[in-house]
PDB file of C-alpha atoms in Angstrom:
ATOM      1  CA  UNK A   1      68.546  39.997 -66.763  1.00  0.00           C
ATOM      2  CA  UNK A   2      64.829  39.234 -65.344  1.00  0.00           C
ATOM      3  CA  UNK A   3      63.862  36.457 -63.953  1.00  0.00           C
ATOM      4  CA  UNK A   4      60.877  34.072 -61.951  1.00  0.00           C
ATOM      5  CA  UNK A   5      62.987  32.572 -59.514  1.00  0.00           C
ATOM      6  CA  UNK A   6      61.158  34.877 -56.709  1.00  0.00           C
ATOM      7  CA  UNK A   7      57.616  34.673 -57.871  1.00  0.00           C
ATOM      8  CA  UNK A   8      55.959  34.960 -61.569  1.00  0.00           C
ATOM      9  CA  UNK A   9      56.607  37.810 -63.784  1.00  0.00           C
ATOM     10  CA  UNK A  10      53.775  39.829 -64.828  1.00  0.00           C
ATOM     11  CA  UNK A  11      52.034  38.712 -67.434  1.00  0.00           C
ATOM     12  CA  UNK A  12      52.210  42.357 -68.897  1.00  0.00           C
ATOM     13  CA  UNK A  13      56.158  41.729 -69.055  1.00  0.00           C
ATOM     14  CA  UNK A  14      56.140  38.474 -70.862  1.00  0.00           C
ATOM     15  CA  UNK A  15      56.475  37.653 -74.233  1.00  0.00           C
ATOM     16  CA  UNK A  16      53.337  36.393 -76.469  1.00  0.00           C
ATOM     17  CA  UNK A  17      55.699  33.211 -76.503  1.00  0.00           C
ATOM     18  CA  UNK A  18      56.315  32.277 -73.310  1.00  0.00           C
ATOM     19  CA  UNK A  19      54.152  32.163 -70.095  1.00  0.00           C
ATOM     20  CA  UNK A  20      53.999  30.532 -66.559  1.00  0.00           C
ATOM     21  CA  UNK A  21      50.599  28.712 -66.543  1.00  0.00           C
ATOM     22  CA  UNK A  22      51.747  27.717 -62.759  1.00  0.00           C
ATOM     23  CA  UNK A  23      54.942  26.707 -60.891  1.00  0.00           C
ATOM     24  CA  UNK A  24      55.576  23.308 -63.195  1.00  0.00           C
ATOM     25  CA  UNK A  25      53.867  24.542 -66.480  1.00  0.00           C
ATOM     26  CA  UNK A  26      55.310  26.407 -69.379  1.00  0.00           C
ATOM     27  CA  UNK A  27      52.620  27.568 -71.810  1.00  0.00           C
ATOM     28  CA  UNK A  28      54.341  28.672 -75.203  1.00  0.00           C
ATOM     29  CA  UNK A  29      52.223  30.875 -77.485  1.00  0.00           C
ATOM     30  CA  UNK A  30      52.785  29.980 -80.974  1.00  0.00           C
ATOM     31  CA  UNK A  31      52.879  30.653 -84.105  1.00  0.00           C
ATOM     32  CA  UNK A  32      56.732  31.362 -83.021  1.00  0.00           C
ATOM     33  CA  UNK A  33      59.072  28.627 -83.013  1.00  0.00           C
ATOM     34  CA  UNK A  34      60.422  27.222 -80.048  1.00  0.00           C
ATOM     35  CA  UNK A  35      63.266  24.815 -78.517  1.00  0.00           C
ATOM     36  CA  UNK A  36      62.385  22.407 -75.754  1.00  0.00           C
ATOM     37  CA  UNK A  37      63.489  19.366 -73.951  1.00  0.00           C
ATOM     38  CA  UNK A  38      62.306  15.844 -75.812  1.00  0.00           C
ATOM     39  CA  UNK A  39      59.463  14.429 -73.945  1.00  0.00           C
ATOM     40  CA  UNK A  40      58.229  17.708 -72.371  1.00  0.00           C
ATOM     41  CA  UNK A  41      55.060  18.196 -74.398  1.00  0.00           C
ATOM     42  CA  UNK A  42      51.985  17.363 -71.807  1.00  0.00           C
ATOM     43  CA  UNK A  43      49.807  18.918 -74.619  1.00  0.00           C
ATOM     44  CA  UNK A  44      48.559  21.468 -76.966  1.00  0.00           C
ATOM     45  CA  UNK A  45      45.780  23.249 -78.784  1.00  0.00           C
ATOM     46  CA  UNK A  46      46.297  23.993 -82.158  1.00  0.00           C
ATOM     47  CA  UNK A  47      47.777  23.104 -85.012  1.00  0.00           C
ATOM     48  CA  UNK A  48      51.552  21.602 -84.828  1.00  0.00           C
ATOM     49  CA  UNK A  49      54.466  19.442 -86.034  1.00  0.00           C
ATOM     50  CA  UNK A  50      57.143  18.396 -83.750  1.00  0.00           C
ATOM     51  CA  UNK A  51      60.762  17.806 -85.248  1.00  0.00           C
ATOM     52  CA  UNK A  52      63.695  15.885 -83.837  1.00  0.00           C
ATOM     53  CA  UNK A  53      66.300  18.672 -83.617  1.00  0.00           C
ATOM     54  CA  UNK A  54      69.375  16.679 -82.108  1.00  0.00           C
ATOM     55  CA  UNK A  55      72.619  18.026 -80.831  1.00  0.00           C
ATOM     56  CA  UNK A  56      71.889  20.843 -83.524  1.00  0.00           C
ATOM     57  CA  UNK A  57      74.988  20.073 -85.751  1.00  0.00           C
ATOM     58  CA  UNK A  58      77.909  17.418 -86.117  1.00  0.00           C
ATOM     59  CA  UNK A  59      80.417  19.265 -83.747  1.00  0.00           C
ATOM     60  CA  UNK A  60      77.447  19.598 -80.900  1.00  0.00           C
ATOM     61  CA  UNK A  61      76.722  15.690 -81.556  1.00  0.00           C
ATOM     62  CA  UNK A  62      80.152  14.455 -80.827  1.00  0.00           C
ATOM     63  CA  UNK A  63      80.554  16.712 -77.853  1.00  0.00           C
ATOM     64  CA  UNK A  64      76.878  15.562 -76.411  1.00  0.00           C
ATOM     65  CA  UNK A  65      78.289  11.954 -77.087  1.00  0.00           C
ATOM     66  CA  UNK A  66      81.929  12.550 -75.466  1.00  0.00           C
ATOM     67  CA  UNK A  67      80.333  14.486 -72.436  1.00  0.00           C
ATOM     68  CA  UNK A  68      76.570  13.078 -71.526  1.00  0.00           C
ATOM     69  CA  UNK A  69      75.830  16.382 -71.254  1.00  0.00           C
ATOM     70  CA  UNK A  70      73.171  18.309 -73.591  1.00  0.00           C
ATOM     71  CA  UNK A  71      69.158  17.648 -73.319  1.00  0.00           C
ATOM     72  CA  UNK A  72      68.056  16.107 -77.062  1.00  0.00           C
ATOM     73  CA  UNK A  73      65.871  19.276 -78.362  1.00  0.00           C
ATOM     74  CA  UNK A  74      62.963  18.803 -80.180  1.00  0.00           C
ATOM     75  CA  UNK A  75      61.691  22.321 -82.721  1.00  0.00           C
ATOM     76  CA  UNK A  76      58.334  22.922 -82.262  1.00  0.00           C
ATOM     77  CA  UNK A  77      56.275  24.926 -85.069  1.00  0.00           C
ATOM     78  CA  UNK A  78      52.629  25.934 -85.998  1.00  0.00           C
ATOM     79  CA  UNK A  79      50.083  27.732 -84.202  1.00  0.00           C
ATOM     80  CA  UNK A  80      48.088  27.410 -80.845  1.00  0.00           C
ATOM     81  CA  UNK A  81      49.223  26.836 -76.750  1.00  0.00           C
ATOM     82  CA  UNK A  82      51.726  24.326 -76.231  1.00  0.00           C
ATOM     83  CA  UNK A  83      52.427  23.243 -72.430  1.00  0.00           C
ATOM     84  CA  UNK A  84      55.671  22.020 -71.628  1.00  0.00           C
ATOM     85  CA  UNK A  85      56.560  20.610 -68.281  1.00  0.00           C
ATOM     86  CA  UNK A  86      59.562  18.489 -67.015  1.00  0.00           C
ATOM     87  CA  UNK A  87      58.415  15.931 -63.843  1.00  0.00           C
ATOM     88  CA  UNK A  88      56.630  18.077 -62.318  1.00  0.00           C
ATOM     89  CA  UNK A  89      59.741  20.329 -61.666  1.00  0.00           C
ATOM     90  CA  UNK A  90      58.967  23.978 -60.763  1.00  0.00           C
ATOM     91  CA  UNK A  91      59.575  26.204 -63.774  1.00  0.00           C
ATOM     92  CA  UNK A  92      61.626  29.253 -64.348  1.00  0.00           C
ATOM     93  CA  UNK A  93      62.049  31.956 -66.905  1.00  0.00           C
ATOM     94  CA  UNK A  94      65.000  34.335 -67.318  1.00  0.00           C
ATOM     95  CA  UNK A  95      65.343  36.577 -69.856  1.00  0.00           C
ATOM     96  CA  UNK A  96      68.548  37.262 -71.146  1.00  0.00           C
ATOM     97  CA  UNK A  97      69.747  40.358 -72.797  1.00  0.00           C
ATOM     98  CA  UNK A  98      72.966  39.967 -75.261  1.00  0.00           C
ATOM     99  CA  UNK A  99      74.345  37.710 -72.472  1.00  0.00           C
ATOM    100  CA  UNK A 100      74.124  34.064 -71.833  1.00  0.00           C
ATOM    101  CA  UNK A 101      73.794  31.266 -69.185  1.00  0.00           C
ATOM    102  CA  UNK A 102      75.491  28.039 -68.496  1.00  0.00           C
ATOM    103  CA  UNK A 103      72.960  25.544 -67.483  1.00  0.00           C
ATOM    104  CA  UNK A 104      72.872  21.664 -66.532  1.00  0.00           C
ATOM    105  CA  UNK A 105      71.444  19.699 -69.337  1.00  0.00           C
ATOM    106  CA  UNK A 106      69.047  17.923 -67.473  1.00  0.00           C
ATOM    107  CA  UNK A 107      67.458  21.584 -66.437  1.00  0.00           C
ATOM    108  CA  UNK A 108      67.094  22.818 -69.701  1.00  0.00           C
ATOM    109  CA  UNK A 109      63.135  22.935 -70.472  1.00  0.00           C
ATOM    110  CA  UNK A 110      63.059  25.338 -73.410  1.00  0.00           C
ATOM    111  CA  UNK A 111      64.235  28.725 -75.420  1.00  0.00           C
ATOM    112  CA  UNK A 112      63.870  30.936 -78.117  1.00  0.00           C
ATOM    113  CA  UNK A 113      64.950  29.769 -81.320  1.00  0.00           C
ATOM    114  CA  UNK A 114      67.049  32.981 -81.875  1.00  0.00           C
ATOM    115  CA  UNK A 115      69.180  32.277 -78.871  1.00  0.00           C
ATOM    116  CA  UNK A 116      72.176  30.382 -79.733  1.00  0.00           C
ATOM    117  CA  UNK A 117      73.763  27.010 -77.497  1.00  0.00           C
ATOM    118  CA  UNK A 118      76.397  25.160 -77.526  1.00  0.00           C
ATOM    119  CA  UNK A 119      78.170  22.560 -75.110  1.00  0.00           C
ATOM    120  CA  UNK A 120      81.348  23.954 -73.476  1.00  0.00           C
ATOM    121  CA  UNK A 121      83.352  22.756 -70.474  1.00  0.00           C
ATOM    122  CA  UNK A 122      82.994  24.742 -67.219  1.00  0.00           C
ATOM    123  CA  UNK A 123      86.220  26.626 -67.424  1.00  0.00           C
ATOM    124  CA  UNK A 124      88.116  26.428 -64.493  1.00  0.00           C
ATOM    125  CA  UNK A 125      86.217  23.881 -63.176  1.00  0.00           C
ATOM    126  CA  UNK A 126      88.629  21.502 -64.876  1.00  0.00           C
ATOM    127  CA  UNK A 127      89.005  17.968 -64.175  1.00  0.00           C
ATOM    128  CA  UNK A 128      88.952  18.430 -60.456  1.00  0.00           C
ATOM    129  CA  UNK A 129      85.471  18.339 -60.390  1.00  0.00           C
ATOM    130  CA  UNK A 130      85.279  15.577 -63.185  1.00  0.00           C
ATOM    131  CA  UNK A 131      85.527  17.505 -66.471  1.00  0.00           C
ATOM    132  CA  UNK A 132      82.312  19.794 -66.030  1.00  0.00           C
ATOM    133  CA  UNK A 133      80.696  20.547 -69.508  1.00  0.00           C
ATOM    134  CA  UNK A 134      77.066  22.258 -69.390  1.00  0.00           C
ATOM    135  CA  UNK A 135      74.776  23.903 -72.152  1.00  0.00           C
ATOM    136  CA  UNK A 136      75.157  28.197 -73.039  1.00  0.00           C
ATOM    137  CA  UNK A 137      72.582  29.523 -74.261  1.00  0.00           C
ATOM    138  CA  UNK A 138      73.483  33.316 -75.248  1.00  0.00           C
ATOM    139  CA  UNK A 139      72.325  36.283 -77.068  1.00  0.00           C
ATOM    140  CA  UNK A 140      68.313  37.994 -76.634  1.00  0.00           C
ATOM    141  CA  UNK A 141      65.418  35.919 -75.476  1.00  0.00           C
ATOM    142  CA  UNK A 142      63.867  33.711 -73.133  1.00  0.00           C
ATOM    143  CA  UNK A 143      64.807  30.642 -70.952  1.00  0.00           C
ATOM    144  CA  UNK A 144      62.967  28.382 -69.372  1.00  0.00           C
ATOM    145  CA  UNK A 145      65.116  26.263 -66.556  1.00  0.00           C
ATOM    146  CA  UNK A 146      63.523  23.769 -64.148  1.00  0.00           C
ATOM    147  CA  UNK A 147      64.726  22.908 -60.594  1.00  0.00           C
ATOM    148  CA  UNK A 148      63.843  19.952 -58.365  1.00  0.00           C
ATOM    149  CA  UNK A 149      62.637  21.834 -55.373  1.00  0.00           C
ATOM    150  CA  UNK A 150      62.436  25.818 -54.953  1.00  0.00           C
ATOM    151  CA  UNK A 151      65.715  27.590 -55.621  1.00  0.00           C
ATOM    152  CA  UNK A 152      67.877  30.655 -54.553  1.00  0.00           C
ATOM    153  CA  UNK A 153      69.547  32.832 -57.034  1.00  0.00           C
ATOM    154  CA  UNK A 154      72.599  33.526 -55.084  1.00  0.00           C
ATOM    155  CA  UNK A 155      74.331  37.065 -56.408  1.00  0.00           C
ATOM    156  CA  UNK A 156      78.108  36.425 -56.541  1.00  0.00           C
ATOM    157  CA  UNK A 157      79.112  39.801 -57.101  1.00  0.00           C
ATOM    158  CA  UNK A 158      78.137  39.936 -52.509  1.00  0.00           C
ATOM    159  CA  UNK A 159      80.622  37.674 -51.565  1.00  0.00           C
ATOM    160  CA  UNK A 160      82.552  34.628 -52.662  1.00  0.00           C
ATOM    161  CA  UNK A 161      79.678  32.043 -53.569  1.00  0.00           C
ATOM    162  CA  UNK A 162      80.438  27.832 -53.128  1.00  0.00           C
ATOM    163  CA  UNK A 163      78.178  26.053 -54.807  1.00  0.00           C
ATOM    164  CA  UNK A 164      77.708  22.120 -54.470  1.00  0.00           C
ATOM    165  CA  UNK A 165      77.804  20.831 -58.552  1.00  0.00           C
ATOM    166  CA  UNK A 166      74.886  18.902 -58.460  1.00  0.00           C
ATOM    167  CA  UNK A 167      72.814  21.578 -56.464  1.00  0.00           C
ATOM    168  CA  UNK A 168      74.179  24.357 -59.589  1.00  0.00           C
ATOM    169  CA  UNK A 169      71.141  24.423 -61.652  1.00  0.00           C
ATOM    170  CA  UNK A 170      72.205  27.902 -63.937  1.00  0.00           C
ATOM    171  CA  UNK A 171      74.972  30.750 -63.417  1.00  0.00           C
ATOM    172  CA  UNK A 172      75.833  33.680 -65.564  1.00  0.00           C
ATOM    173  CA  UNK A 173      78.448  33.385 -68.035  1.00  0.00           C
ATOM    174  CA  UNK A 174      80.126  36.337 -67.040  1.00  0.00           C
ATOM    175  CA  UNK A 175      81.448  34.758 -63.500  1.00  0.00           C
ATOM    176  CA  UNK A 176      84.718  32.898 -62.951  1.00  0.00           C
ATOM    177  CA  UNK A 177      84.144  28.956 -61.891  1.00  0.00           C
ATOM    178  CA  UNK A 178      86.785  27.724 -59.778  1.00  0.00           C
ATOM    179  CA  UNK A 179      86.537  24.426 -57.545  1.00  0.00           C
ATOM    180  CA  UNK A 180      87.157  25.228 -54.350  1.00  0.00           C
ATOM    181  CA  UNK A 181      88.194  22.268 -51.874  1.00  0.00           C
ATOM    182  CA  UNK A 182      87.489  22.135 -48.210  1.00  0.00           C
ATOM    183  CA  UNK A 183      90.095  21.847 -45.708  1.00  0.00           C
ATOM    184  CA  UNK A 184      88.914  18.951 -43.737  1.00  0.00           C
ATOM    185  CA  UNK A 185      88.345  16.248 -46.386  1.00  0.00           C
ATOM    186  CA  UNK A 186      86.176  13.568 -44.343  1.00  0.00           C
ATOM    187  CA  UNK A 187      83.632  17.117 -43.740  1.00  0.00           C
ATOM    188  CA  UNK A 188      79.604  15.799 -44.760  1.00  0.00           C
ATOM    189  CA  UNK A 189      79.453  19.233 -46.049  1.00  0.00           C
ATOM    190  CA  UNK A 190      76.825  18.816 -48.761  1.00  0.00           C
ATOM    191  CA  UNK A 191      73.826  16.554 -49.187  1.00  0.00           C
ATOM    192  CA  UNK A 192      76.183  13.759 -51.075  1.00  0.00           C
ATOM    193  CA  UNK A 193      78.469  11.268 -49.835  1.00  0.00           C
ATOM    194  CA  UNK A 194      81.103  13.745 -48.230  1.00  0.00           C
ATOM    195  CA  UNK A 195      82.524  15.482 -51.014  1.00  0.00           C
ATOM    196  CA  UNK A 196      85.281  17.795 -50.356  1.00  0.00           C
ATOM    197  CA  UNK A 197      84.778  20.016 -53.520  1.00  0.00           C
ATOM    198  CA  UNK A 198      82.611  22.554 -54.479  1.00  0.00           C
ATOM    199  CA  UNK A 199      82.033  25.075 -57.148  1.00  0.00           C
ATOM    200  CA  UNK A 200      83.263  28.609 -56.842  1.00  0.00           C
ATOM    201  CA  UNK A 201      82.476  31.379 -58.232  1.00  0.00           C
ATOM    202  CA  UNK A 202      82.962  35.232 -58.299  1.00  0.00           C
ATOM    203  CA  UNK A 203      81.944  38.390 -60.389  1.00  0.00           C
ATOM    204  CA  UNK A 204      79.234  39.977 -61.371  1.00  0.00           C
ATOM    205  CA  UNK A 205      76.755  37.519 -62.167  1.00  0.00           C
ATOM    206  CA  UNK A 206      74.237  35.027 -60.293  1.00  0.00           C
ATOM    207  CA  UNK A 207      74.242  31.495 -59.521  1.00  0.00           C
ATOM    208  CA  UNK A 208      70.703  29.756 -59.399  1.00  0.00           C
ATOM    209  CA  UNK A 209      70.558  27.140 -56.677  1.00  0.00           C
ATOM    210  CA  UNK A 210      68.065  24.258 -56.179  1.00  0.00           C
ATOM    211  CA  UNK A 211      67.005  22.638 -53.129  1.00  0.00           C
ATOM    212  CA  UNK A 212      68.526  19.299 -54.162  1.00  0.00           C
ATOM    213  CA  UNK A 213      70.688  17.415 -55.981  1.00  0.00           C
ATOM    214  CA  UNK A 214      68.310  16.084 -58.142  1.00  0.00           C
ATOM    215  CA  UNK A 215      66.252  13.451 -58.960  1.00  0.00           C
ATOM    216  CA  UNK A 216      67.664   9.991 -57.809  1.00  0.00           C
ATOM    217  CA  UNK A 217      69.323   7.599 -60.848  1.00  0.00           C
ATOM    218  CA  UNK A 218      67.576   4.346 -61.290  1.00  0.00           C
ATOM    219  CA  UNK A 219      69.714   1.600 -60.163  1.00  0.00           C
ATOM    220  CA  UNK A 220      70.619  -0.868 -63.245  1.00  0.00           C
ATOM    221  CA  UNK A 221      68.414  -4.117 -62.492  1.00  0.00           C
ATOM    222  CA  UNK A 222      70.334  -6.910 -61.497  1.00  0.00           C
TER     223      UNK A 222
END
């Protein structure tokens, strides 16, 4: 698996597709087809129509509307440079060979239409950590991720690797998730309100980090 986390790739040793025109702008080279997050065009040159793709199918509907998790997709066709960007999040390309990643919804810019997704529960995650579900994306091709700060890809297969849940951006799908829970529960271990949990994980396989939990959730107005 390659990947941008520590820098951009070579131009040389990236698809005609995909591209980082800086550190918070994905330029996509069409005439190929791509996946990407509603609401992430910032603009284009060319010639292009933009579909509604959904959950991608009845089954991923239900579980995007049982779970909140799952970014609504949008299929992107035609020809020209299309720039994609996410909040001004920094941007980050991986580029997976017959293998897949789990990612957080909400981190999910954009992919090859070839790969294959789906919505699955974090298994072994469980309900301990409040019934964890997250996108896969599997099979050949590229992903672009965004993270709210710069990362660390953490490689599991060094040690045992804890992982606040909200600070888990990506991991590969070949590690084991387990929740691992401290021993003294009032510790202010992570950058939330005290939890006492965190997500573990172990194998070969990394674990992309960001340097937050993420953007802050509106309060409702009163």
């Amino acid at each position: 698996m390659r990947s941008s986390v520590f820098g951009n790739l070579d131009p040389q040793q990236l698809p005609p597709g995909f591209a980082l025109e800086n550190d918070k702008l994905l330029r996509v080279q069409l005439p190929h087809e791509v996946l990407a997050k509603q609401g992430s065009m910032v603009a284009f040159q060319g010639q292009m129509d933009f579909d509604y793709e959904g959950a991608g199918g009845i089954g991923k509907l239900f579980k995007k509307a049982l779970t909140g998790e799952g970014a609504s997709l949008m299929r992107v066709r035609g020809e020209g440079l299309l720039y994609l960007a996410d909040n001004a999040d920094d941007v980050h390309l991986f580029f997976l060979e017959n293998e897949g990643i789990t990612v957080n919804g909400r981190n999910l810019l954009a992919f090859q239409p070839q790969l294959t997704w789906d919505i699955q529960r974090v298994q072994g995650a469980g309900m301990a950590a409040g019934g964890l579900f997250n996108t896969t994306v599997t099979g050949t091709g590229w992903v672009a991720v965004t993270t709210h700060g710069a990362p660390v890809l953490l490689d599991a297969a060094r040690m045992p690797t804890y992982v606040d849940g909200q600070a888990a951006v990506c991991w590969s799908t070949s590690l084991q998730v387990g929740v691992n829970r401290t021993m003294k529960v009032g510790a202010l271990i992570g950058r939330g309100s005290g939890e006492a949990m965190q997500l573990a994980f172990r194998g070969q396989g990394f674990v992309l980090v960001q340097a937050s939990e993420g953007h802050p959730v509106p309060q409702a107005a009163r």
